[in-house]
Short mmCIF file of C-alpha atoms in Angstrom, two decimals:
data_model
loop_
_atom_site.label_atom_id
_atom_site.label_comp_id
_atom_site.label_asym_id
_atom_site.label_seq_id
_atom_site.Cartn_x
_atom_site.Cartn_y
_atom_site.Cartn_z
CA MET C 945 -0.02 0.07 -0.02
CA LYS C 946 2.84 2.34 1.02
CA ARG C 947 4.69 1.59 -2.20
CA TRP C 948 1.63 2.44 -4.41
CA PHE C 949 1.09 5.58 -2.42
CA GLY C 950 4.69 6.41 -3.32
CA VAL C 951 3.95 5.59 -7.07
CA ALA C 952 1.05 7.96 -6.97
CA LEU C 953 2.98 10.69 -5.34
CA GLY C 954 5.81 10.21 -7.76
CA ILE C 955 3.55 10.49 -10.64
CA VAL C 956 1.78 13.46 -9.22
CA THR C 957 5.01 15.33 -8.41
CA SER C 958 6.42 14.63 -12.05
CA ILE C 959 3.40 16.19 -13.59
CA GLY C 960 3.45 19.16 -11.19
CA GLY C 961 7.10 19.60 -11.69
CA PHE C 962 7.28 19.18 -15.33
CA LEU C 963 6.55 22.64 -16.43
CA GLU C 964 8.98 25.53 -15.61
CA ILE C 965 10.02 28.64 -17.56
CA GLY C 966 11.92 26.83 -20.30
CA SER C 967 9.09 24.56 -21.24
CA ILE C 968 6.38 27.03 -20.89
CA THR C 969 8.35 29.73 -23.11
CA THR C 970 9.53 27.36 -25.79
CA ALA C 971 6.16 25.68 -26.26
CA ALA C 972 4.47 29.10 -26.27
CA GLN C 973 6.94 30.29 -28.94
CA ALA C 974 6.46 27.08 -30.88
CA GLY C 975 2.80 27.31 -30.73
CA ALA C 976 2.74 31.23 -31.56
CA ASP C 977 5.12 30.81 -34.64
CA TYR C 978 4.27 27.43 -36.10
CA ARG C 979 0.70 26.46 -34.54
CA TYR C 980 0.67 22.73 -34.10
CA GLN C 981 3.44 21.82 -36.37
CA LEU C 982 6.16 21.52 -33.71
CA ALA C 983 4.20 19.34 -31.36
CA TRP C 984 6.34 16.50 -32.40
CA SER C 985 9.36 18.02 -30.68
CA ILE C 986 7.64 18.02 -27.38
CA VAL C 987 6.70 14.38 -27.81
CA LEU C 988 10.24 13.50 -28.79
CA GLY C 989 11.75 15.37 -25.77
CA THR C 990 9.27 13.74 -23.41
CA ILE C 991 10.08 10.21 -24.71
CA CYS C 992 13.71 11.03 -24.31
CA ILE C 993 13.35 12.39 -20.70
CA ALA C 994 11.06 9.55 -19.65
CA LEU C 995 13.59 7.02 -20.82
CA LEU C 996 16.38 8.89 -19.08
CA ILE C 997 14.59 9.19 -15.87
CA GLU C 998 13.77 5.54 -15.86
CA MET C 999 17.38 4.70 -16.57
CA SER C 1000 18.77 6.96 -13.80
CA GLY C 1001 16.33 5.58 -11.12
CA ARG C 1002 17.21 2.07 -12.27
CA PHE C 1003 20.98 2.86 -12.16
CA ALA C 1004 20.69 4.23 -8.57
CA ALA C 1005 18.27 1.39 -7.32
CA VAL C 1006 20.69 -1.56 -8.68
CA SER C 1007 24.19 0.01 -8.26
CA LYS C 1008 23.64 2.20 -5.22
CA HIS C 1009 25.63 4.81 -6.90
CA THR C 1010 24.54 8.18 -8.17
CA ILE C 1011 25.39 9.06 -11.72
CA ALA C 1012 28.08 11.63 -10.85
CA ASP C 1013 29.78 9.25 -8.32
CA ALA C 1014 29.80 6.36 -10.93
CA MET C 1015 31.03 8.74 -13.76
CA ARG C 1016 34.11 9.76 -11.78
CA GLU C 1017 34.77 6.29 -10.83
CA ARG C 1018 34.31 4.86 -14.32
CA PHE C 1019 35.88 7.35 -16.44
CA GLY C 1020 38.36 8.88 -14.15
CA LEU C 1021 39.13 12.47 -13.04
CA HIS C 1022 40.02 14.10 -16.39
CA PHE C 1023 36.94 12.80 -18.39
CA PHE C 1024 34.66 13.46 -15.47
CA MET C 1025 35.66 17.17 -15.47
CA VAL C 1026 34.44 17.71 -19.11
CA PRO C 1027 30.62 16.95 -18.69
CA LEU C 1028 30.89 18.58 -15.11
CA VAL C 1029 32.18 21.80 -16.40
CA LEU C 1030 29.80 21.89 -19.46
CA VAL C 1031 26.79 20.95 -17.60
CA PHE C 1032 27.69 23.33 -14.81
CA PHE C 1033 27.89 26.29 -16.95
CA VAL C 1034 24.79 25.63 -19.00
CA SER C 1035 22.76 24.90 -15.91
CA LEU C 1036 23.95 28.15 -14.33
CA LEU C 1037 22.21 29.86 -17.22
CA VAL C 1038 19.05 27.72 -16.92
CA LEU C 1039 19.06 28.32 -13.10
CA ALA C 1040 19.26 32.15 -13.88
CA ALA C 1041 16.37 31.77 -16.28
CA GLU C 1042 14.25 29.99 -13.55
CA ILE C 1043 15.17 32.69 -10.86
CA GLY C 1044 14.12 35.02 -13.63
CA GLY C 1045 10.82 33.34 -13.90
CA VAL C 1046 10.05 33.66 -10.41
CA ALA C 1047 10.95 37.28 -10.33
CA VAL C 1048 8.85 37.93 -13.42
CA SER C 1049 5.93 36.28 -11.81
CA ILE C 1050 6.14 38.58 -8.82
CA GLU C 1051 6.56 41.53 -11.14
CA LEU C 1052 3.22 40.47 -12.85
CA VAL C 1053 1.41 40.66 -9.65
CA THR C 1054 3.16 43.67 -8.14
CA GLY C 1055 4.04 45.87 -11.07
CA ILE C 1056 7.49 46.42 -9.68
CA HIS C 1057 10.45 45.56 -12.26
CA TYR C 1058 11.81 41.87 -12.11
CA PRO C 1059 15.40 42.61 -11.30
CA LEU C 1060 14.31 43.89 -7.75
CA TRP C 1061 12.85 40.44 -7.19
CA ALA C 1062 15.98 38.51 -7.93
CA LEU C 1063 17.41 38.60 -4.62
CA PRO C 1064 14.02 37.77 -2.66
CA ALA C 1065 13.46 34.81 -5.19
CA ALA C 1066 17.03 33.31 -4.86
CA LEU C 1067 16.67 33.79 -1.03
CA LEU C 1068 13.41 31.88 -0.99
CA ALA C 1069 14.91 29.00 -2.95
CA TRP C 1070 17.92 28.94 -0.69
CA ALA C 1071 15.78 28.89 2.50
CA LEU C 1072 13.88 26.06 1.09
CA LEU C 1073 17.22 24.07 0.71
CA TRP C 1074 18.77 25.29 3.87
CA TYR C 1075 15.85 24.79 6.27
CA GLY C 1076 13.73 22.16 4.21
CA THR C 1077 14.08 18.52 3.49
CA PHE C 1078 14.34 16.60 0.44
CA SER C 1079 10.55 15.55 0.53
CA ILE C 1080 9.30 19.37 0.99
CA ILE C 1081 11.16 20.20 -2.19
CA GLU C 1082 10.24 17.03 -4.07
CA ASN C 1083 6.65 16.60 -2.86
CA GLY C 1084 5.52 19.90 -1.43
CA ILE C 1085 6.50 22.07 -4.18
CA SER C 1086 5.64 19.74 -7.02
CA LEU C 1087 2.25 19.23 -5.62
CA LEU C 1088 1.48 22.84 -5.66
CA GLY C 1089 2.71 22.86 -9.18
CA LEU C 1090 -0.53 20.99 -10.09
CA VAL C 1091 -1.80 24.51 -10.85
CA THR C 1092 -0.26 24.14 -14.22
CA VAL C 1093 -3.05 21.62 -15.08
CA SER C 1094 -4.83 24.88 -15.93
CA PHE C 1095 -3.05 24.97 -19.09
CA ALA C 1096 -4.71 21.56 -20.17
CA VAL C 1097 -8.12 22.95 -19.20
CA ALA C 1098 -7.63 26.13 -21.20
CA ALA C 1099 -6.45 24.02 -24.13
CA VAL C 1100 -9.76 22.09 -24.20
CA HIS C 1101 -11.82 25.13 -23.34
CA LEU C 1102 -10.41 27.07 -26.30
CA GLY C 1103 -11.29 24.05 -28.69
CA PRO C 1104 -8.20 23.07 -30.79
CA ASP C 1105 -8.24 21.63 -34.23
CA TRP C 1106 -7.73 18.14 -33.28
CA HIS C 1107 -6.78 17.10 -36.66
CA ALA C 1108 -4.11 19.71 -37.17
CA LEU C 1109 -2.87 18.81 -33.65
CA ALA C 1110 -2.65 15.11 -34.63
CA SER C 1111 -0.72 15.86 -37.75
CA GLY C 1112 1.63 17.93 -35.80
CA LEU C 1113 2.71 15.00 -33.61
CA ALA C 1114 4.64 13.62 -36.66
CA PRO C 1115 7.81 15.55 -37.66
CA SER C 1116 7.53 17.55 -40.68
CA LEU C 1117 9.74 20.16 -42.70
CA PRO C 1118 9.24 23.82 -41.74
CA SER C 1119 6.46 25.80 -43.40
CA LYS C 1120 8.46 29.10 -43.00
CA GLU C 1121 11.90 30.39 -41.72
CA PRO C 1122 13.61 26.94 -41.58
CA ALA C 1123 16.46 28.21 -39.28
CA HIS C 1124 14.08 29.60 -36.75
CA TYR C 1125 11.93 26.41 -36.91
CA TRP C 1126 14.89 24.28 -36.05
CA PHE C 1127 16.06 26.55 -33.37
CA ILE C 1128 12.71 26.42 -31.57
CA ALA C 1129 12.52 22.73 -32.13
CA VAL C 1130 15.87 22.12 -30.34
CA SER C 1131 14.98 24.77 -27.57
CA VAL C 1132 11.93 22.56 -26.89
CA LEU C 1133 14.08 19.45 -26.83
CA GLY C 1134 16.49 21.23 -24.48
CA ALA C 1135 13.78 22.42 -22.17
CA SER C 1136 12.48 18.80 -21.81
CA VAL C 1137 15.69 16.90 -21.62
CA SER C 1138 17.42 18.83 -18.96
CA PRO C 1139 20.59 16.94 -17.71
CA TYR C 1140 20.07 18.37 -14.11
CA LEU C 1141 16.88 16.42 -13.91
CA PHE C 1142 18.43 13.02 -14.10
CA TYR C 1143 21.24 13.91 -11.72
CA PHE C 1144 18.59 15.16 -9.24
CA TYR C 1145 16.48 12.08 -9.67
CA SER C 1146 19.25 9.56 -9.14
CA SER C 1147 20.49 11.46 -6.13
CA GLY C 1148 16.91 11.42 -4.89
CA ALA C 1149 16.63 7.55 -5.35
CA ILE C 1150 19.79 7.31 -3.13
CA GLU C 1151 18.54 9.64 -0.52
CA GLU C 1152 15.36 7.56 -0.25
CA LYS C 1153 17.32 4.26 -0.26
CA TRP C 1154 15.87 2.61 -3.27
CA ASP C 1155 16.68 -1.08 -4.21
CA VAL C 1156 15.76 -3.48 -6.97
CA THR C 1157 12.20 -3.70 -5.48
CA HIS C 1158 11.70 0.02 -6.76
CA LEU C 1159 12.39 -0.89 -10.44
CA GLY C 1160 8.66 -1.52 -11.21
CA PRO C 1161 7.25 1.71 -9.51
CA ASN C 1162 10.44 3.54 -11.09
CA ARG C 1163 9.09 2.52 -14.54
CA VAL C 1164 5.51 3.53 -13.75
CA ILE C 1165 6.48 6.87 -12.54
CA ALA C 1166 8.74 7.71 -15.37
CA ALA C 1167 6.40 6.70 -17.94
CA ILE C 1168 3.06 7.96 -16.69
CA GLY C 1169 4.42 11.05 -14.74
CA MET C 1170 6.68 12.36 -17.61
CA GLY C 1171 4.01 11.41 -20.08
CA PHE C 1172 1.41 13.63 -18.47
CA GLY C 1173 4.01 16.25 -17.98
CA GLY C 1174 4.72 16.26 -21.70
CA PHE C 1175 0.91 16.46 -22.27
CA LEU C 1176 0.92 19.63 -20.22
CA SER C 1177 3.66 21.07 -22.52
CA VAL C 1178 1.43 20.11 -25.49
CA ALA C 1179 -1.32 21.99 -23.86
CA VAL C 1180 0.74 25.27 -23.48
CA LEU C 1181 1.57 24.93 -27.40
CA VAL C 1182 -2.12 24.36 -28.04
CA VAL C 1183 -3.07 27.42 -26.05
CA ALA C 1184 -0.36 29.48 -27.68
CA ALA C 1185 -1.55 28.40 -31.23
CA LEU C 1186 -5.05 29.59 -30.34
CA VAL C 1187 -4.23 32.71 -28.29
CA PHE C 1188 -1.02 34.10 -30.03
CA ALA C 1189 -1.06 32.84 -33.64
CA PRO C 1190 -4.44 34.31 -34.69
CA ARG C 1191 -3.48 37.70 -33.24
CA GLY C 1192 -0.15 37.52 -34.93
CA ILE C 1193 1.65 37.86 -31.81
CA LYS C 1194 5.21 36.58 -31.72
CA VAL C 1195 6.52 35.94 -28.22
CA GLU C 1196 9.24 38.39 -27.83
CA GLU C 1197 8.67 39.88 -24.41
CA TYR C 1198 7.96 37.77 -21.14
CA THR C 1199 5.05 40.31 -20.39
CA GLN C 1200 3.17 38.71 -23.32
CA LEU C 1201 3.14 35.28 -21.76
CA PRO C 1202 0.23 35.88 -19.13
CA LEU C 1203 -1.98 36.32 -22.16
CA LEU C 1204 -1.88 32.40 -22.46
CA LEU C 1205 -4.48 32.26 -19.70
CA SER C 1206 -5.90 35.71 -19.29
CA ALA C 1207 -7.16 35.50 -22.95
CA PRO C 1208 -9.67 32.71 -22.06
CA TRP C 1209 -10.24 33.70 -18.41
CA GLY C 1210 -9.43 37.22 -17.76
CA ARG C 1211 -8.11 38.40 -14.45
CA VAL C 1212 -8.53 34.80 -12.92
CA GLY C 1213 -6.39 33.54 -15.70
CA PHE C 1214 -3.82 36.06 -15.31
CA GLY C 1215 -3.60 35.26 -11.50
CA LEU C 1216 -3.43 31.44 -12.51
CA PHE C 1217 -0.63 32.03 -14.94
CA ALA C 1218 1.46 34.14 -12.39
CA GLY C 1219 0.82 31.34 -9.86
CA SER C 1220 1.87 28.63 -12.08
CA LEU C 1221 5.01 30.51 -13.17
CA PHE C 1222 5.98 31.25 -9.50
CA ILE C 1223 5.60 27.93 -8.16
CA THR C 1224 7.16 25.84 -11.00
CA CYS C 1225 9.96 28.15 -11.45
CA LEU C 1226 10.61 28.24 -7.64
CA GLY C 1227 10.59 24.34 -7.55
CA ALA C 1228 13.07 24.38 -10.74
CA THR C 1229 15.35 26.81 -8.99
CA ALA C 1230 15.42 24.66 -5.88
CA GLU C 1231 16.02 21.52 -7.81
CA ILE C 1232 18.82 22.91 -10.29
CA ALA C 1233 20.79 24.38 -7.36
CA LEU C 1234 20.61 21.03 -5.53
CA ALA C 1235 21.38 18.97 -8.57
CA LEU C 1236 24.49 21.02 -9.27
CA ALA C 1237 25.52 20.78 -5.60
CA TYR C 1238 24.89 16.96 -5.78
CA LYS C 1239 27.08 16.50 -8.90
CA ILE C 1240 30.03 18.45 -7.34
CA ALA C 1241 29.70 16.87 -3.99
CA GLN C 1242 29.33 13.18 -5.47
CA GLY C 1243 32.25 13.78 -7.87
CA PHE C 1244 34.53 14.88 -5.24
CA GLY C 1245 33.32 12.30 -2.51
CA TRP C 1246 32.02 14.73 0.03
CA ASN C 1247 29.27 14.34 2.60
CA TRP C 1248 26.03 15.36 0.82
CA GLY C 1249 22.25 15.16 1.46
CA GLU C 1250 19.34 17.41 1.59
CA ASP C 1251 18.08 15.57 4.59
CA LEU C 1252 21.37 16.41 6.58
CA GLY C 1253 21.73 19.66 8.46
CA PRO C 1254 23.99 22.14 6.70
CA SER C 1255 26.58 21.94 9.39
CA ASP C 1256 26.93 18.06 8.63
CA ASP C 1257 27.70 18.85 4.96
CA ALA C 1258 29.15 22.36 4.98
CA ARG C 1259 30.89 22.14 1.50
CA PHE C 1260 27.68 20.83 0.01
CA SER C 1261 25.35 23.42 1.52
CA LEU C 1262 27.73 26.33 0.65
CA THR C 1263 28.16 25.06 -2.82
CA TYR C 1264 24.29 25.34 -3.54
CA THR C 1265 24.34 28.72 -1.60
CA LEU C 1266 27.07 30.07 -3.95
CA ILE C 1267 25.48 28.67 -7.15
CA LEU C 1268 22.28 30.44 -6.36
CA LEU C 1269 24.17 33.52 -5.65
CA VAL C 1270 26.00 33.67 -8.89
CA SER C 1271 22.99 32.86 -10.98
CA MET C 1272 20.88 35.46 -9.21
CA LEU C 1273 23.48 38.05 -10.12
CA LEU C 1274 22.60 37.41 -13.87
CA VAL C 1275 18.94 38.46 -13.18
CA LEU C 1276 19.85 41.18 -10.76
CA VAL C 1277 21.83 42.99 -13.64
CA GLY C 1278 18.80 42.89 -15.84
CA ILE C 1279 19.48 40.30 -18.54
CA ASP C 1280 16.31 39.76 -20.10
CA PRO C 1281 14.69 36.51 -18.67
CA LEU C 1282 13.01 35.47 -22.00
CA LYS C 1283 16.18 35.69 -24.01
CA LEU C 1284 18.10 34.00 -21.23
CA THR C 1285 15.61 31.16 -21.23
CA THR C 1286 15.55 30.55 -24.97
CA LEU C 1287 19.24 30.69 -25.32
CA SER C 1288 19.85 28.36 -22.25
CA MET C 1289 17.39 25.88 -23.52
CA ALA C 1290 19.19 25.85 -26.99
CA LEU C 1291 22.54 25.50 -25.29
CA THR C 1292 21.21 22.65 -23.19
CA ALA C 1293 20.21 20.83 -26.28
CA ALA C 1294 23.70 21.50 -27.74
CA SER C 1295 25.43 20.01 -24.66
CA LEU C 1296 23.21 16.91 -24.64
CA PRO C 1297 25.69 14.63 -26.51
CA VAL C 1298 28.47 15.36 -24.08
CA ALA C 1299 26.17 15.29 -20.95
CA ILE C 1300 24.17 12.16 -21.91
CA LEU C 1301 26.69 9.79 -23.77
CA PRO C 1302 28.90 8.97 -20.74
CA PHE C 1303 25.61 8.05 -18.97
CA LEU C 1304 24.68 5.79 -21.67
CA ILE C 1305 27.97 3.87 -21.33
CA LEU C 1306 27.49 3.46 -17.47
CA MET C 1307 23.78 2.26 -18.44
CA ASN C 1308 25.48 -0.59 -20.34
CA ASP C 1309 28.07 -1.45 -17.85
CA SER C 1310 27.22 -4.77 -16.07
CA LYS C 1311 29.74 -4.00 -13.20
CA TYR C 1312 26.99 -1.45 -12.10
CA LEU C 1313 23.86 -2.90 -13.39
CA GLY C 1314 24.36 -6.64 -13.37
CA GLU C 1315 21.32 -8.11 -15.41
CA HIS C 1316 19.50 -4.71 -15.38
CA THR C 1317 21.57 -3.09 -18.21
CA ASN C 1318 19.92 -1.09 -21.10
CA GLY C 1319 17.99 -2.81 -23.92
CA TRP C 1320 18.96 -1.92 -27.54
CA LEU C 1321 15.73 0.11 -28.03
CA GLY C 1322 16.53 2.49 -25.16
CA ASN C 1323 20.17 2.84 -26.23
CA LEU C 1324 19.24 3.69 -29.80
CA ALA C 1325 16.53 6.07 -28.90
CA ILE C 1326 18.65 8.17 -26.59
CA LEU C 1327 21.78 7.97 -28.91
CA VAL C 1328 19.88 9.24 -31.83
CA ILE C 1329 17.90 11.96 -30.04
CA SER C 1330 20.85 13.36 -28.15
CA VAL C 1331 23.27 13.31 -31.11
CA LEU C 1332 20.69 14.88 -33.58
CA SER C 1333 19.67 17.48 -31.07
CA GLY C 1334 23.46 18.32 -30.50
CA ILE C 1335 24.03 18.76 -34.13
CA VAL C 1336 20.95 20.74 -34.91
CA ALA C 1337 21.53 23.01 -32.00
CA VAL C 1338 25.14 23.78 -32.90
CA VAL C 1339 24.00 24.65 -36.45
CA SER C 1340 20.94 26.61 -35.63
CA ILE C 1341 22.09 28.61 -32.58
CA PRO C 1342 24.47 30.88 -34.77
CA LEU C 1343 21.87 31.23 -37.50
CA GLU C 1344 19.20 32.32 -34.90
CA ILE C 1345 21.62 34.96 -33.37
CA ILE C 1346 22.49 36.48 -36.70
CA GLY C 1347 18.88 36.37 -37.66
CA GLY C 1348 19.18 34.37 -40.72
CA SER C 1349 16.37 32.01 -41.88
CA MET N 62 39.60 -11.75 -5.86
CA GLN N 63 41.26 -9.85 -8.67
CA LEU N 64 41.56 -6.15 -8.25
CA LEU N 65 42.13 -3.66 -11.02
CA LEU N 66 43.94 -0.68 -9.64
CA VAL N 67 42.53 2.02 -12.00
CA ARG N 68 38.97 0.58 -12.38
CA ASP N 69 38.40 -0.53 -8.76
CA VAL N 70 40.49 1.71 -6.71
CA LEU N 71 41.42 4.91 -8.32
CA ASP N 72 38.61 7.56 -8.25
CA ASN N 73 36.45 5.29 -6.17
CA GLN N 74 34.57 6.48 -3.09
CA LEU N 75 36.19 6.15 0.34
CA VAL N 76 34.00 5.71 3.48
CA ASP N 77 35.28 5.98 7.00
CA ALA N 78 34.79 3.52 9.95
CA SER N 79 31.58 5.24 10.87
CA GLY N 80 30.18 5.12 7.29
CA LYS N 81 30.82 8.72 6.46
CA ASN N 82 32.05 9.93 3.10
CA ALA N 83 35.82 10.33 3.17
CA GLY N 84 36.61 11.70 -0.30
CA LYS N 85 37.66 9.75 -3.45
CA VAL N 86 40.84 7.80 -3.94
CA ASP N 87 42.66 10.65 -5.80
CA GLY N 88 46.00 8.90 -6.27
CA ILE N 89 47.82 5.49 -5.77
CA ILE N 90 51.41 5.17 -4.53
CA LEU N 91 53.54 2.42 -5.64
CA GLU N 92 56.97 1.63 -4.08
CA LEU N 93 59.60 0.47 -6.59
CA ARG N 94 61.82 -2.22 -5.06
CA GLU N 95 65.38 -3.26 -6.15
CA GLY N 96 65.15 -6.66 -7.78
CA GLN N 97 61.38 -7.20 -6.71
CA PRO N 98 58.15 -6.14 -8.54
CA PRO N 99 56.63 -2.84 -7.56
CA CYS N 100 54.22 -2.98 -4.47
CA VAL N 101 51.12 -0.78 -4.10
CA ARG N 102 51.79 1.01 -0.71
CA TYR N 103 49.41 3.94 -0.37
CA VAL N 104 46.18 5.81 -1.49
CA GLU N 105 46.25 9.60 -1.52
CA VAL N 106 43.16 11.66 -0.86
CA GLY N 107 42.57 15.36 -1.09
CA PRO N 108 42.76 18.37 -3.22
CA ILE N 109 46.58 18.58 -3.52
CA THR N 110 46.70 15.23 -5.29
CA LEU N 111 43.49 15.99 -7.11
CA THR N 112 44.73 19.24 -8.51
CA ARG N 113 48.26 17.84 -9.19
CA ARG N 114 46.52 15.26 -11.50
CA LEU N 115 44.77 17.99 -13.54
CA ASN N 116 47.91 20.27 -13.93
CA ARG N 117 51.31 19.99 -12.07
CA ARG N 118 51.61 23.62 -11.62
CA LEU N 119 48.08 24.01 -10.25
CA GLY N 120 49.07 21.21 -7.75
CA ARG N 121 52.16 22.96 -6.67
CA TRP N 122 50.29 26.19 -6.14
CA PHE N 123 47.55 24.47 -4.10
CA ALA N 124 50.18 22.59 -1.87
CA ARG N 125 51.83 26.10 -1.06
CA LEU N 126 48.43 27.51 -0.29
CA ASP N 127 47.62 24.51 1.80
CA ALA N 128 50.84 24.75 3.75
CA ARG N 129 49.89 28.04 5.24
CA PHE N 130 47.11 26.45 7.23
CA GLY N 131 49.55 24.86 9.87
CA SER N 132 52.27 22.39 10.31
CA GLY N 133 51.92 19.06 8.68
CA ARG N 134 49.81 20.62 5.94
CA GLY N 135 51.05 21.21 2.23
CA VAL N 136 51.54 17.54 1.55
CA PRO N 137 49.27 14.98 0.19
CA ILE N 138 47.14 13.12 2.51
CA ARG N 139 48.10 9.48 2.58
CA PHE N 140 46.87 6.11 4.06
CA PRO N 141 48.62 2.60 3.89
CA LEU N 142 46.66 0.30 1.67
CA THR N 143 46.62 -2.06 4.65
CA ARG N 144 43.97 0.15 6.39
CA ILE N 145 41.55 -0.26 3.49
CA THR N 146 38.94 -2.91 2.92
CA PHE N 147 36.81 -3.36 -0.07
CA GLU N 148 33.16 -3.16 0.66
CA GLU N 149 30.96 -2.63 -2.37
CA PRO N 150 29.96 0.00 -3.42
CA SER N 151 32.83 1.78 -1.61
CA LEU N 152 36.36 1.33 -0.05
CA ARG N 153 36.37 1.40 3.76
CA ILE N 154 39.13 2.99 5.61
CA ASP N 155 39.66 2.28 9.22
CA VAL N 156 39.89 5.88 10.56
CA LEU N 157 37.40 8.53 11.60
CA VAL N 158 37.53 11.16 8.85
CA GLU N 159 36.67 14.03 11.21
CA HIS N 160 40.18 13.42 12.91
CA THR N 161 42.03 13.60 9.60
CA PRO N 162 43.13 16.61 7.44
CA ILE N 163 40.66 15.36 4.72
CA MET N 164 37.94 17.41 6.66
CA ALA N 165 40.05 20.35 7.24
CA LEU N 166 38.14 22.53 4.72
CA GLU N 167 34.82 21.18 5.70
CA GLN N 168 35.55 21.85 9.40
CA TRP N 169 36.81 25.33 8.52
CA LEU N 170 33.66 26.16 6.58
CA ARG N 171 31.46 24.84 9.29
CA ARG N 172 33.14 26.91 11.96
CA THR N 173 33.49 30.24 10.24
CA ILE N 174 30.49 30.34 8.02
CA VAL N 175 27.80 27.65 8.22
CA ARG N 176 27.29 27.66 12.15
CA ARG N 177 26.85 31.41 12.06
CA ILE N 178 23.80 31.06 9.73
CA PRO N 179 20.54 30.26 11.79
CA GLY N 180 19.18 26.80 11.31
CA SER N 181 22.28 25.21 10.38
#
């Protein structure tokens, strides 16, 4: 009974924690610019992250190692440093975007410009980590994130063209501006397949002392939780296609975003959007800061654990403190949260081969997984998605920046 | 039981006698003996060995910095291999890590910063 309660909770928190500034913004841009045509990129990203989450949970449950710990052990110090440094810098930008998301949501309600809210936003996330426990962050915040289900209700309420949406689920060549199309497609992928997520998930599995009996629930949580999360992303795309595209609005300012819910529901919708952005970005801020601190602490063999008091793991606690401080500064100096989000999502996609391929090697090592190593289908799917998204991102980022199409 | 030094020892997690994390095995020291095969003597732990592996100059700089923190510092932290047992998924070392220089930075941060913040 307790196990199935855990599964239900895991599914609910995966759904509540799926959307954040990256997935909301990129799905909104996709819907505004290409209506339903890019829905496939969300589906592809969701399949990829569901597979990766299942793998990282399985890895921790069977091997009792976190991914960062095993990467250092398996590949040695030098090779460990490459994905560490790369994922670290890309995730710092993503973290800044999430802090920006919290700050923007407060600006929407108070009218006071977002940079002023950077410090309170970072401080709030820090307090959650310093004073809270793993389950408060994992369960509490993600449960509140269920407010994002309002996007799905809005999508149905607005009445999408189901036939067009269904045909958007299959990849197709761009109808206009090909460079921009591929840029948005990889940004969507980067927003779904965030490497920090599986470092966070495998650390959580170790914190909660998973073993092989958790493999079944792990599979169910990854498939259903991530599946419904992806469904919410598609809902954002649908709402954007119905709200932005007919009005000819391109998402270029973060202040345009609340229209997603205020168009169908007025002030209530505006409040729901601000609430959704606040809670999901706050959760993501805490998770990313924690995931990066986990990666460093595990890579260097320190004591770590969100359930330990800060004085029992001083290096770990000060690492997430410092990470939050640095990212917060990017928002404080007034870098536009929307531009930061789009760029950091595309950079995440570009970094995927380096971040994911070593993990794939670990997933096929019987020293860690015994009989639970990956099947060929999972290997092939992750290999193709991560390499393709890396190549397309590297090509489309410069084109997007110079404004070519 | 066969042990592969690079795969099973180097960069593996060390835990102390109480089960607390005690860093990674950052280096392995072999003794070269006249007329006999080399013998594995010690494992090294800590940032001096770690930074030296990344870059020799960085390692020397770090050792000089570390030496300022008291006598006995500025040299790699070393444990005889005889004090280590192999317990999956880690290597266990029969010391209490809080009493070793491995935790010097952790203890300093705890004393000077973390304990001054409420709720630590």
